């Protein structure tokens, strides 16, 4: 569990872990990232009550969400790791038991995830994420998650995921701009994921979230840098979905760039922009014809390699 300035929410997140009913021991590793509010104090109160379960790790200075997450991953010793950020919480007391039972019975899977609901912190309305409408009760039990369909639809959400700890390597964690979607793609290199058709958690939509408070331009840049890092790290053979994800992030980021920088980014030989016919119109509206010709030539070079 990673947290920063979550004094209003951290108790709910911790309680959601403590009320889990399991036939195995659990530990709650909390990466507290130098909060300026009472988050640290609240964690200490829980640690004093449950010293055998809660393992707090305090950063004296704020090191940022992903650096804190990677550092916290390294402190986890269990066979499985379950994720939950400090402003979200679990609602099913058998969440961990159900997911671990599945993983124990299906050793070829790298992770599993579930449905979740969204709590609007302003309206206090809780509703199930619309992405799960196709997985309504009685329609389908579970769904397979692969490298090819990770993004379509994107149903692997941090607060519901349980994965095998040993599958994530130090090399994976050292990759630049490592985020949750990078984590799932790393795991999917080792085995498929499974979506389990039950609702286990609540994702809190609030104005003070670590990610939500960042400007859209910063979000777009970080998404693109993550996509670019994934693009360079994973094999692209037969995975057009990863390429499309990269292209989508690239276009979104370019909306915030000056024209000369936009052309430089879109002109890189490894974008494959002109290769996908459905994007030709969008490409032509952004890139000058000379740049498109350059991309085509570079594309031919890459296809011949």
CSV table of N, CA and C in Angstrom, one decimal, residues 100-259:
chain,number,residue,atom,x,y,z
A,100,UNK,N,-6.4,-15.8,-3.9
A,100,UNK,CA,-5.3,-16.7,-3.7
A,100,UNK,C,-5.7,-18.2,-4.0
A,101,UNK,N,-7.0,-18.5,-3.6
A,101,UNK,CA,-7.5,-19.9,-4.0
A,101,UNK,C,-7.4,-20.1,-5.5
A,102,UNK,N,-7.8,-19.1,-6.3
A,102,UNK,CA,-7.7,-19.2,-7.7
A,102,UNK,C,-6.2,-19.4,-8.2
A,103,UNK,N,-5.3,-18.6,-7.6
A,103,UNK,CA,-3.9,-18.6,-8.0
A,103,UNK,C,-3.3,-20.0,-7.7
A,104,UNK,N,-3.7,-20.5,-6.5
A,104,UNK,CA,-3.1,-21.8,-6.0
A,104,UNK,C,-3.6,-22.9,-6.9
A,105,UNK,N,-4.8,-22.8,-7.4
A,105,UNK,CA,-5.4,-23.9,-8.2
A,105,UNK,C,-5.0,-23.7,-9.7
A,106,UNK,N,-4.5,-22.6,-10.1
A,106,UNK,CA,-4.1,-22.3,-11.5
A,106,UNK,C,-2.7,-21.7,-11.6
A,107,UNK,N,-1.7,-22.6,-11.5
A,107,UNK,CA,-0.4,-22.1,-11.4
A,107,UNK,C,0.2,-21.4,-12.7
A,108,UNK,N,-0.5,-21.6,-13.8
A,108,UNK,CA,-0.1,-21.0,-15.1
A,108,UNK,C,-0.5,-19.6,-15.2
A,109,UNK,N,-1.3,-19.0,-14.3
A,109,UNK,CA,-1.7,-17.6,-14.3
A,109,UNK,C,-0.7,-16.8,-13.5
A,110,UNK,N,-0.4,-15.6,-14.0
A,110,UNK,CA,0.5,-14.7,-13.4
A,110,UNK,C,-0.2,-13.7,-12.4
A,111,UNK,N,-1.4,-13.4,-12.7
A,111,UNK,CA,-2.2,-12.5,-11.8
A,111,UNK,C,-3.7,-12.7,-12.0
A,112,UNK,N,-4.5,-12.2,-11.1
A,112,UNK,CA,-5.9,-12.1,-11.3
A,112,UNK,C,-6.4,-10.8,-10.7
A,113,UNK,N,-7.6,-10.4,-11.2
A,113,UNK,CA,-8.2,-9.1,-10.8
A,113,UNK,C,-9.7,-9.3,-10.7
A,114,UNK,N,-10.4,-8.3,-10.3
A,114,UNK,CA,-11.8,-8.4,-10.1
A,114,UNK,C,-12.5,-7.1,-10.5
A,115,UNK,N,-13.8,-7.1,-10.4
A,115,UNK,CA,-14.6,-5.8,-10.5
A,115,UNK,C,-14.3,-4.9,-9.4
A,116,UNK,N,-14.6,-3.6,-9.6
A,116,UNK,CA,-14.6,-2.6,-8.5
A,116,UNK,C,-15.7,-1.6,-8.8
A,117,UNK,N,-16.0,-0.8,-7.7
A,117,UNK,CA,-16.9,0.3,-7.8
A,117,UNK,C,-16.2,1.6,-7.7
A,118,UNK,N,-16.8,2.7,-8.1
A,118,UNK,CA,-16.2,4.0,-8.1
A,118,UNK,C,-17.0,4.9,-7.1
A,119,UNK,N,-16.3,5.5,-6.1
A,119,UNK,CA,-16.9,6.4,-5.2
A,119,UNK,C,-16.5,7.8,-5.6
A,120,UNK,N,-17.5,8.6,-6.0
A,120,UNK,CA,-17.3,10.0,-6.2
A,120,UNK,C,-17.2,10.7,-4.9
A,121,UNK,N,-16.1,11.2,-4.5
A,121,UNK,CA,-15.9,11.8,-3.2
A,121,UNK,C,-16.7,13.1,-3.0
A,122,UNK,N,-17.1,13.7,-4.1
A,122,UNK,CA,-17.9,14.9,-3.9
A,122,UNK,C,-19.4,14.6,-3.8
A,123,UNK,N,-19.9,13.7,-4.5
A,123,UNK,CA,-21.3,13.3,-4.5
A,123,UNK,C,-21.6,12.2,-3.5
A,124,UNK,N,-20.6,11.4,-3.1
A,124,UNK,CA,-20.7,10.3,-2.3
A,124,UNK,C,-21.5,9.2,-2.9
A,125,UNK,N,-21.6,9.2,-4.3
A,125,UNK,CA,-22.3,8.1,-5.0
A,125,UNK,C,-21.4,7.0,-5.4
A,126,UNK,N,-21.8,5.8,-5.1
A,126,UNK,CA,-21.0,4.6,-5.5
A,126,UNK,C,-21.6,3.9,-6.7
A,127,UNK,N,-20.9,3.7,-7.7
A,127,UNK,CA,-21.4,3.0,-8.9
A,127,UNK,C,-20.4,2.1,-9.5
A,128,UNK,N,-20.8,1.0,-10.0
A,128,UNK,CA,-19.8,0.0,-10.6
A,128,UNK,C,-19.3,0.6,-11.9
A,129,UNK,N,-18.0,0.4,-12.1
A,129,UNK,CA,-17.4,0.9,-13.3
A,129,UNK,C,-18.1,0.3,-14.6
A,130,UNK,N,-18.4,1.2,-15.5
A,130,UNK,CA,-19.2,0.8,-16.7
A,130,UNK,C,-18.5,-0.2,-17.6
A,131,UNK,N,-17.1,-0.3,-17.4
A,131,UNK,CA,-16.4,-1.3,-18.2
A,131,UNK,C,-16.8,-2.7,-17.9
A,132,UNK,N,-17.4,-2.9,-16.7
A,132,UNK,CA,-17.8,-4.3,-16.3
A,132,UNK,C,-19.2,-4.7,-16.7
A,133,UNK,N,-19.9,-3.8,-17.4
A,133,UNK,CA,-21.3,-4.1,-17.8
A,133,UNK,C,-21.4,-5.4,-18.7
A,134,UNK,N,-20.3,-5.6,-19.5
A,134,UNK,CA,-20.3,-6.8,-20.3
A,134,UNK,C,-20.1,-8.1,-19.5
A,135,UNK,N,-19.7,-7.9,-18.2
A,135,UNK,CA,-19.4,-9.1,-17.4
A,135,UNK,C,-20.5,-9.2,-16.3
A,136,UNK,N,-21.8,-8.9,-16.7
A,136,UNK,CA,-22.8,-8.9,-15.7
A,136,UNK,C,-23.1,-10.4,-15.2
A,137,UNK,N,-23.6,-10.5,-14.0
A,137,UNK,CA,-23.8,-11.8,-13.5
A,137,UNK,C,-24.7,-12.6,-14.4
A,138,UNK,N,-24.3,-13.9,-14.6
A,138,UNK,CA,-25.1,-14.8,-15.5
A,138,UNK,C,-24.6,-14.7,-16.9
A,139,UNK,N,-23.9,-13.7,-17.3
A,139,UNK,CA,-23.4,-13.5,-18.7
A,139,UNK,C,-22.1,-14.2,-18.9
A,140,UNK,N,-21.2,-14.0,-18.0
A,140,UNK,CA,-19.9,-14.6,-18.2
A,140,UNK,C,-19.3,-14.7,-16.8
A,141,UNK,N,-18.6,-15.8,-16.5
A,141,UNK,CA,-18.0,-16.0,-15.2
A,141,UNK,C,-16.7,-15.2,-15.1
A,142,UNK,N,-15.7,-15.6,-15.9
A,142,UNK,CA,-14.4,-15.0,-15.8
A,142,UNK,C,-14.0,-14.6,-17.3
A,143,UNK,N,-12.9,-13.9,-17.4
A,143,UNK,CA,-12.3,-13.5,-18.7
A,143,UNK,C,-10.8,-13.6,-18.7
A,144,UNK,N,-10.3,-14.1,-19.8
A,144,UNK,CA,-8.9,-14.2,-19.9
A,144,UNK,C,-8.2,-12.9,-20.3
A,145,UNK,N,-7.1,-12.6,-19.7
A,145,UNK,CA,-6.3,-11.4,-20.0
A,145,UNK,C,-5.0,-11.8,-20.6
A,146,UNK,N,-4.7,-11.3,-21.7
A,146,UNK,CA,-3.4,-11.7,-22.4
A,146,UNK,C,-2.7,-10.4,-22.8
A,147,UNK,N,-1.5,-10.6,-23.4
A,147,UNK,CA,-0.7,-9.5,-23.9
A,147,UNK,C,-1.4,-8.7,-25.0
A,148,UNK,N,-2.3,-9.5,-25.7
A,148,UNK,CA,-2.9,-8.9,-26.9
A,148,UNK,C,-4.2,-8.1,-26.5
A,149,UNK,N,-4.9,-8.5,-25.4
A,149,UNK,CA,-6.1,-7.8,-25.1
A,149,UNK,C,-6.1,-7.0,-23.8
A,150,UNK,N,-4.9,-6.8,-23.2
A,150,UNK,CA,-4.7,-6.1,-22.0
A,150,UNK,C,-5.4,-4.7,-22.0
A,151,UNK,N,-5.4,-4.1,-23.2
A,151,UNK,CA,-6.0,-2.7,-23.3
A,151,UNK,C,-7.4,-2.7,-23.8
A,152,UNK,N,-8.0,-3.8,-24.1
A,152,UNK,CA,-9.3,-3.8,-24.7
A,152,UNK,C,-10.2,-4.9,-24.2
A,153,UNK,N,-11.1,-4.7,-23.2
A,153,UNK,CA,-11.1,-3.4,-22.4
A,153,UNK,C,-10.0,-3.5,-21.3
A,154,UNK,N,-9.6,-2.4,-20.8
A,154,UNK,CA,-8.6,-2.3,-19.8
A,154,UNK,C,-9.3,-2.5,-18.4
A,155,UNK,N,-9.3,-3.8,-17.9
A,155,UNK,CA,-10.0,-4.1,-16.7
A,155,UNK,C,-9.1,-4.5,-15.6
A,156,UNK,N,-7.8,-4.5,-15.8
A,156,UNK,CA,-6.8,-4.8,-14.7
A,156,UNK,C,-6.6,-3.5,-13.9
A,157,UNK,N,-7.2,-3.4,-12.7
A,157,UNK,CA,-7.1,-2.2,-11.9
A,157,UNK,C,-6.3,-2.4,-10.6
A,158,UNK,N,-5.4,-1.5,-10.3
A,158,UNK,CA,-4.5,-1.7,-9.2
A,158,UNK,C,-5.1,-2.3,-7.9
A,159,UNK,N,-6.2,-1.7,-7.5
A,159,UNK,CA,-6.7,-2.1,-6.2
A,159,UNK,C,-7.3,-3.4,-6.1
A,160,UNK,N,-7.5,-4.1,-7.3
A,160,UNK,CA,-8.1,-5.5,-7.3
A,160,UNK,C,-7.1,-6.6,-7.6
A,161,UNK,N,-5.8,-6.2,-8.0
A,161,UNK,CA,-4.9,-7.2,-8.5
A,161,UNK,C,-4.2,-8.0,-7.4
A,162,UNK,N,-4.0,-9.3,-7.6
A,162,UNK,CA,-3.2,-10.1,-6.8
A,162,UNK,C,-2.2,-10.8,-7.8
A,163,UNK,N,-0.9,-10.8,-7.6
A,163,UNK,CA,0.0,-11.4,-8.5
A,163,UNK,C,1.1,-12.2,-7.8
A,164,UNK,N,1.8,-13.0,-8.6
A,164,UNK,CA,2.9,-13.9,-8.0
A,164,UNK,C,4.1,-13.0,-7.8
A,165,UNK,N,4.6,-12.9,-6.6
A,165,UNK,CA,5.7,-12.0,-6.3
A,165,UNK,C,7.0,-12.4,-7.1
A,166,UNK,N,7.3,-13.7,-7.2
A,166,UNK,CA,8.5,-14.1,-7.8
A,166,UNK,C,8.6,-13.7,-9.3
A,167,UNK,N,7.5,-13.4,-10.0
A,167,UNK,CA,7.5,-13.2,-11.4
A,167,UNK,C,8.1,-11.8,-11.8
A,168,UNK,N,8.1,-10.9,-10.9
A,168,UNK,CA,8.6,-9.6,-11.2
A,168,UNK,C,10.0,-9.5,-10.9
A,169,UNK,N,10.9,-9.2,-11.9
A,169,UNK,CA,12.3,-9.2,-11.7
A,169,UNK,C,12.9,-7.8,-11.3
A,170,UNK,N,14.1,-7.8,-10.8
A,170,UNK,CA,14.7,-6.5,-10.6
A,170,UNK,C,14.9,-5.7,-11.8
A,171,UNK,N,15.2,-6.4,-12.9
A,171,UNK,CA,15.3,-5.7,-14.2
A,171,UNK,C,14.0,-5.1,-14.6
A,172,UNK,N,12.9,-5.7,-14.4
A,172,UNK,CA,11.6,-5.1,-14.6
A,172,UNK,C,11.4,-3.8,-13.9
A,173,UNK,N,11.7,-3.9,-12.6
A,173,UNK,CA,11.5,-2.7,-11.7
A,173,UNK,C,12.4,-1.6,-12.0
A,174,UNK,N,13.5,-1.9,-12.7
A,174,UNK,CA,14.5,-0.8,-13.0
A,174,UNK,C,14.2,-0.1,-14.3
A,175,UNK,N,13.1,-0.5,-15.0
A,175,UNK,CA,12.8,0.1,-16.2
A,175,UNK,C,12.2,1.5,-15.9
A,176,UNK,N,12.6,2.5,-16.8
A,176,UNK,CA,12.1,3.9,-16.6
A,176,UNK,C,10.6,4.0,-16.7
A,177,UNK,N,10.0,4.8,-15.9
A,177,UNK,CA,8.6,5.2,-16.0
A,177,UNK,C,7.7,3.9,-15.8
A,178,UNK,N,8.2,3.1,-14.8
A,178,UNK,CA,7.4,1.9,-14.5
A,178,UNK,C,6.1,2.3,-13.8
A,179,UNK,N,5.0,1.8,-14.3
A,179,UNK,CA,3.7,2.1,-13.8
A,179,UNK,C,2.9,0.8,-13.7
A,180,UNK,N,1.6,0.9,-13.3
A,180,UNK,CA,0.8,-0.3,-13.1
A,180,UNK,C,0.6,-1.0,-14.4
A,181,UNK,N,0.4,-0.3,-15.5
A,181,UNK,CA,0.2,-1.0,-16.8
A,181,UNK,C,1.5,-1.7,-17.3
A,182,UNK,N,2.6,-1.1,-16.9
A,182,UNK,CA,3.9,-1.7,-17.2
A,182,UNK,C,4.0,-3.0,-16.3
A,183,UNK,N,3.6,-3.0,-15.1
A,183,UNK,CA,3.6,-4.1,-14.2
A,183,UNK,C,2.8,-5.3,-14.8
A,184,UNK,N,1.6,-5.0,-15.3
A,184,UNK,CA,0.8,-6.1,-15.9
A,184,UNK,C,1.4,-6.7,-17.1
A,185,UNK,N,2.0,-5.8,-18.0
A,185,UNK,CA,2.6,-6.3,-19.2
A,185,UNK,C,3.8,-7.2,-18.8
A,186,UNK,N,4.6,-6.8,-17.8
A,186,UNK,CA,5.7,-7.7,-17.3
A,186,UNK,C,5.1,-9.1,-16.9
A,187,UNK,N,4.1,-9.1,-16.1
A,187,UNK,CA,3.5,-10.3,-15.7
A,187,UNK,C,2.9,-11.2,-16.8
A,188,UNK,N,2.3,-10.5,-17.8
A,188,UNK,CA,1.7,-11.2,-18.9
A,188,UNK,C,2.8,-11.9,-19.8
A,189,UNK,N,4.0,-11.5,-19.7
A,189,UNK,CA,5.1,-12.2,-20.4
A,189,UNK,C,5.3,-13.6,-19.8
A,190,UNK,N,4.9,-13.8,-18.5
A,190,UNK,CA,5.1,-15.1,-17.8
A,190,UNK,C,3.9,-15.9,-17.7
A,191,UNK,N,2.7,-15.4,-18.1
A,191,UNK,CA,1.5,-16.1,-18.0
A,191,UNK,C,0.3,-15.2,-18.1
A,192,UNK,N,-0.8,-15.7,-18.5
A,192,UNK,CA,-2.0,-14.9,-18.7
A,192,UNK,C,-2.6,-14.4,-17.3
A,193,UNK,N,-3.4,-13.4,-17.4
A,193,UNK,CA,-4.1,-12.9,-16.2
A,193,UNK,C,-5.5,-13.4,-16.3
A,194,UNK,N,-6.2,-13.4,-15.1
A,194,UNK,CA,-7.6,-13.8,-15.1
A,194,UNK,C,-8.5,-12.8,-14.4
A,195,UNK,N,-9.6,-12.3,-15.1
A,195,UNK,CA,-10.5,-11.5,-14.5
A,195,UNK,C,-11.6,-12.3,-13.8
A,196,UNK,N,-11.8,-12.1,-12.5
A,196,UNK,CA,-12.7,-12.9,-11.7
A,196,UNK,C,-14.0,-12.1,-11.5
A,197,UNK,N,-15.1,-12.7,-11.8
A,197,UNK,CA,-16.4,-11.9,-11.9
A,197,UNK,C,-17.0,-11.7,-10.5
A,198,UNK,N,-16.4,-10.9,-9.6
A,198,UNK,CA,-17.0,-10.5,-8.4
A,198,UNK,C,-16.4,-9.1,-8.0
A,199,UNK,N,-17.2,-8.3,-7.3
A,199,UNK,CA,-16.8,-7.0,-6.9
A,199,UNK,C,-16.1,-7.0,-5.6
A,200,UNK,N,-14.9,-6.5,-5.5
A,200,UNK,CA,-14.1,-6.6,-4.3
A,200,UNK,C,-13.7,-5.3,-3.6
A,201,UNK,N,-13.9,-4.2,-4.4
A,201,UNK,CA,-13.2,-3.0,-3.9
A,201,UNK,C,-13.9,-1.7,-4.4
A,202,UNK,N,-13.4,-0.6,-3.8
A,202,UNK,CA,-13.9,0.7,-4.2
A,202,UNK,C,-12.8,1.6,-4.5
A,203,UNK,N,-12.8,2.2,-5.7
A,203,UNK,CA,-11.9,3.2,-6.1
A,203,UNK,C,-12.4,4.6,-5.9
A,204,UNK,N,-11.7,5.4,-5.1
A,204,UNK,CA,-12.2,6.7,-4.7
A,204,UNK,C,-11.8,7.7,-5.7
A,205,UNK,N,-12.7,8.4,-6.3
A,205,UNK,CA,-12.5,9.5,-7.2
A,205,UNK,C,-12.5,10.8,-6.5
A,206,UNK,N,-11.4,11.4,-6.2
A,206,UNK,CA,-11.3,12.6,-5.4
A,206,UNK,C,-10.3,13.6,-6.0
A,207,UNK,N,-10.5,14.9,-5.6
A,207,UNK,CA,-9.7,16.0,-6.1
A,207,UNK,C,-8.3,16.0,-5.6
A,208,UNK,N,-8.0,15.2,-4.5
A,208,UNK,CA,-6.7,15.2,-3.9
A,208,UNK,C,-5.9,13.9,-4.2
A,209,UNK,N,-6.3,13.1,-5.2
A,209,UNK,CA,-5.6,11.9,-5.5
A,209,UNK,C,-4.2,12.3,-6.1
A,210,UNK,N,-3.3,11.4,-5.9
A,210,UNK,CA,-1.9,11.6,-6.3
A,210,UNK,C,-1.8,11.9,-7.8
A,211,UNK,N,-2.6,11.1,-8.6
A,211,UNK,CA,-2.6,11.2,-10.0
A,211,UNK,C,-3.5,12.3,-10.5
A,212,UNK,N,-4.7,12.4,-9.9
A,212,UNK,CA,-5.7,13.3,-10.4
A,212,UNK,C,-5.4,14.8,-10.2
A,213,UNK,N,-4.5,15.1,-9.3
A,213,UNK,CA,-4.1,16.5,-9.1
A,213,UNK,C,-3.1,17.0,-10.1
A,214,UNK,N,-2.5,16.1,-10.9
A,214,UNK,CA,-1.5,16.6,-11.8
A,214,UNK,C,-2.2,17.2,-13.1
A,215,UNK,N,-1.6,18.2,-13.7
A,215,UNK,CA,-2.1,18.8,-14.9
A,215,UNK,C,-2.3,17.8,-16.0
A,216,UNK,N,-3.2,17.9,-16.9
A,216,UNK,CA,-3.4,17.0,-18.0
A,216,UNK,C,-2.2,16.8,-18.8
A,217,UNK,N,-1.5,17.9,-19.0
A,217,UNK,CA,-0.3,17.9,-19.8
A,217,UNK,C,0.8,17.0,-19.2
A,218,UNK,N,0.9,17.1,-17.9
A,218,UNK,CA,1.9,16.2,-17.1
A,218,UNK,C,1.4,14.8,-17.2
A,219,UNK,N,0.1,14.5,-17.0
A,219,UNK,CA,-0.4,13.1,-17.1
A,219,UNK,C,-0.1,12.6,-18.5
A,220,UNK,N,-0.3,13.4,-19.6
A,220,UNK,CA,-0.1,12.9,-20.9
A,220,UNK,C,1.4,12.6,-21.2
A,221,UNK,N,2.2,13.4,-20.6
A,221,UNK,CA,3.7,13.2,-20.8
A,221,UNK,C,4.1,11.9,-20.1
A,222,UNK,N,3.6,11.7,-18.9
A,222,UNK,CA,4.0,10.5,-18.1
A,222,UNK,C,3.5,9.3,-18.8
A,223,UNK,N,2.2,9.3,-19.3
A,223,UNK,CA,1.6,8.2,-20.0
A,223,UNK,C,2.5,7.9,-21.2
A,224,UNK,N,2.9,8.9,-21.9
A,224,UNK,CA,3.7,8.6,-23.1
A,224,UNK,C,5.0,8.0,-22.8
A,225,UNK,N,5.7,8.6,-21.8
A,225,UNK,CA,7.0,8.1,-21.4
A,225,UNK,C,6.9,6.6,-20.9
A,226,UNK,N,5.8,6.3,-20.2
A,226,UNK,CA,5.6,4.9,-19.8
A,226,UNK,C,5.4,4.0,-21.1
A,227,UNK,N,4.5,4.5,-22.0
A,227,UNK,CA,4.3,3.7,-23.2
A,227,UNK,C,5.6,3.5,-24.0
A,228,UNK,N,6.4,4.6,-24.1
A,228,UNK,CA,7.6,4.5,-24.9
A,228,UNK,C,8.6,3.5,-24.2
A,229,UNK,N,8.6,3.5,-22.9
A,229,UNK,CA,9.5,2.6,-22.2
A,229,UNK,C,9.0,1.1,-22.4
A,230,UNK,N,7.7,0.9,-22.4
A,230,UNK,CA,7.1,-0.4,-22.7
A,230,UNK,C,7.4,-0.8,-24.1
A,231,UNK,N,7.3,0.1,-25.0
A,231,UNK,CA,7.5,-0.1,-26.5
A,231,UNK,C,8.9,-0.6,-26.7
A,232,UNK,N,9.9,0.0,-25.9
A,232,UNK,CA,11.3,-0.4,-26.1
A,232,UNK,C,11.7,-1.7,-25.4
A,233,UNK,N,10.9,-2.0,-24.3
A,233,UNK,CA,11.3,-3.1,-23.4
A,233,UNK,C,10.7,-4.5,-23.9
A,234,UNK,N,9.5,-4.5,-24.4
A,234,UNK,CA,8.8,-5.7,-24.7
A,234,UNK,C,8.9,-6.0,-26.2
A,235,UNK,N,8.9,-7.3,-26.5
A,235,UNK,CA,8.9,-7.7,-27.9
A,235,UNK,C,7.5,-7.3,-28.6
A,236,UNK,N,7.6,-6.8,-29.8
A,236,UNK,CA,6.4,-6.3,-30.5
A,236,UNK,C,5.8,-7.3,-31.4
A,237,UNK,N,6.5,-8.4,-31.7
A,237,UNK,CA,5.9,-9.4,-32.6
A,237,UNK,C,4.5,-9.7,-32.3
A,238,UNK,N,3.6,-9.6,-33.2
A,238,UNK,CA,2.2,-10.0,-33.1
A,238,UNK,C,1.5,-9.2,-31.9
A,239,UNK,N,2.0,-8.1,-31.6
A,239,UNK,CA,1.3,-7.3,-30.5
A,239,UNK,C,1.0,-5.9,-31.0
A,240,UNK,N,0.1,-5.8,-31.9
A,240,UNK,CA,-0.3,-4.5,-32.5
A,240,UNK,C,-1.0,-3.7,-31.4
A,241,UNK,N,-1.5,-4.3,-30.4
A,241,UNK,CA,-2.3,-3.5,-29.4
A,241,UNK,C,-1.3,-2.7,-28.6
A,242,UNK,N,-0.1,-3.2,-28.3
A,242,UNK,CA,0.9,-2.4,-27.6
A,242,UNK,C,1.3,-1.2,-28.5
A,243,UNK,N,1.5,-1.5,-29.8
A,243,UNK,CA,1.9,-0.4,-30.7
A,243,UNK,C,0.8,0.7,-30.7
A,244,UNK,N,-0.5,0.2,-30.8
A,244,UNK,CA,-1.6,1.2,-30.8
A,244,UNK,C,-1.7,2.0,-29.5
A,245,UNK,N,-1.4,1.3,-28.4
A,245,UNK,CA,-1.4,2.0,-27.1
A,245,UNK,C,-0.3,3.1,-27.1
A,246,UNK,N,0.8,2.8,-27.7
A,246,UNK,CA,2.0,3.7,-27.7
A,246,UNK,C,1.6,4.9,-28.6
A,247,UNK,N,1.0,4.6,-29.8
A,247,UNK,CA,0.6,5.7,-30.7
A,247,UNK,C,-0.5,6.6,-30.1
A,248,UNK,N,-1.4,6.0,-29.4
A,248,UNK,CA,-2.5,6.8,-28.7
A,248,UNK,C,-1.9,7.8,-27.7
A,249,UNK,N,-0.9,7.2,-26.9
A,249,UNK,CA,-0.3,8.1,-25.9
A,249,UNK,C,0.6,9.2,-26.6
A,250,UNK,N,1.2,8.8,-27.7
A,250,UNK,CA,2.0,9.8,-28.4
A,250,UNK,C,1.2,10.9,-28.9
A,251,UNK,N,0.0,10.6,-29.6
A,251,UNK,CA,-0.9,11.7,-30.1
A,251,UNK,C,-1.4,12.6,-28.9
A,252,UNK,N,-1.8,11.9,-27.8
A,252,UNK,CA,-2.3,12.7,-26.7
A,252,UNK,C,-1.2,13.7,-26.2
A,253,UNK,N,0.0,13.2,-26.1
A,253,UNK,CA,1.1,14.0,-25.6
A,253,UNK,C,1.4,15.2,-26.5
A,254,UNK,N,1.3,14.9,-27.8
A,254,UNK,CA,1.6,15.9,-28.8
A,254,UNK,C,0.7,17.1,-28.8
A,255,UNK,N,-0.5,16.9,-28.3
A,255,UNK,CA,-1.5,18.0,-28.2
A,255,UNK,C,-1.0,19.1,-27.4
A,256,UNK,N,-0.1,18.8,-26.5
A,256,UNK,CA,0.5,19.8,-25.5
A,256,UNK,C,1.8,20.3,-25.9
A,257,UNK,N,2.3,19.9,-27.1
A,257,UNK,CA,3.7,20.3,-27.5
A,257,UNK,C,3.6,21.5,-28.5
A,258,UNK,N,4.6,22.3,-28.6
A,258,UNK,CA,4.8,23.3,-29.7
A,258,UNK,C,4.9,22.5,-31.0
A,259,UNK,N,4.6,23.2,-32.1
A,259,UNK,CA,4.6,22.6,-33.4
A,259,UNK,C,5.9,21.9,-33.7
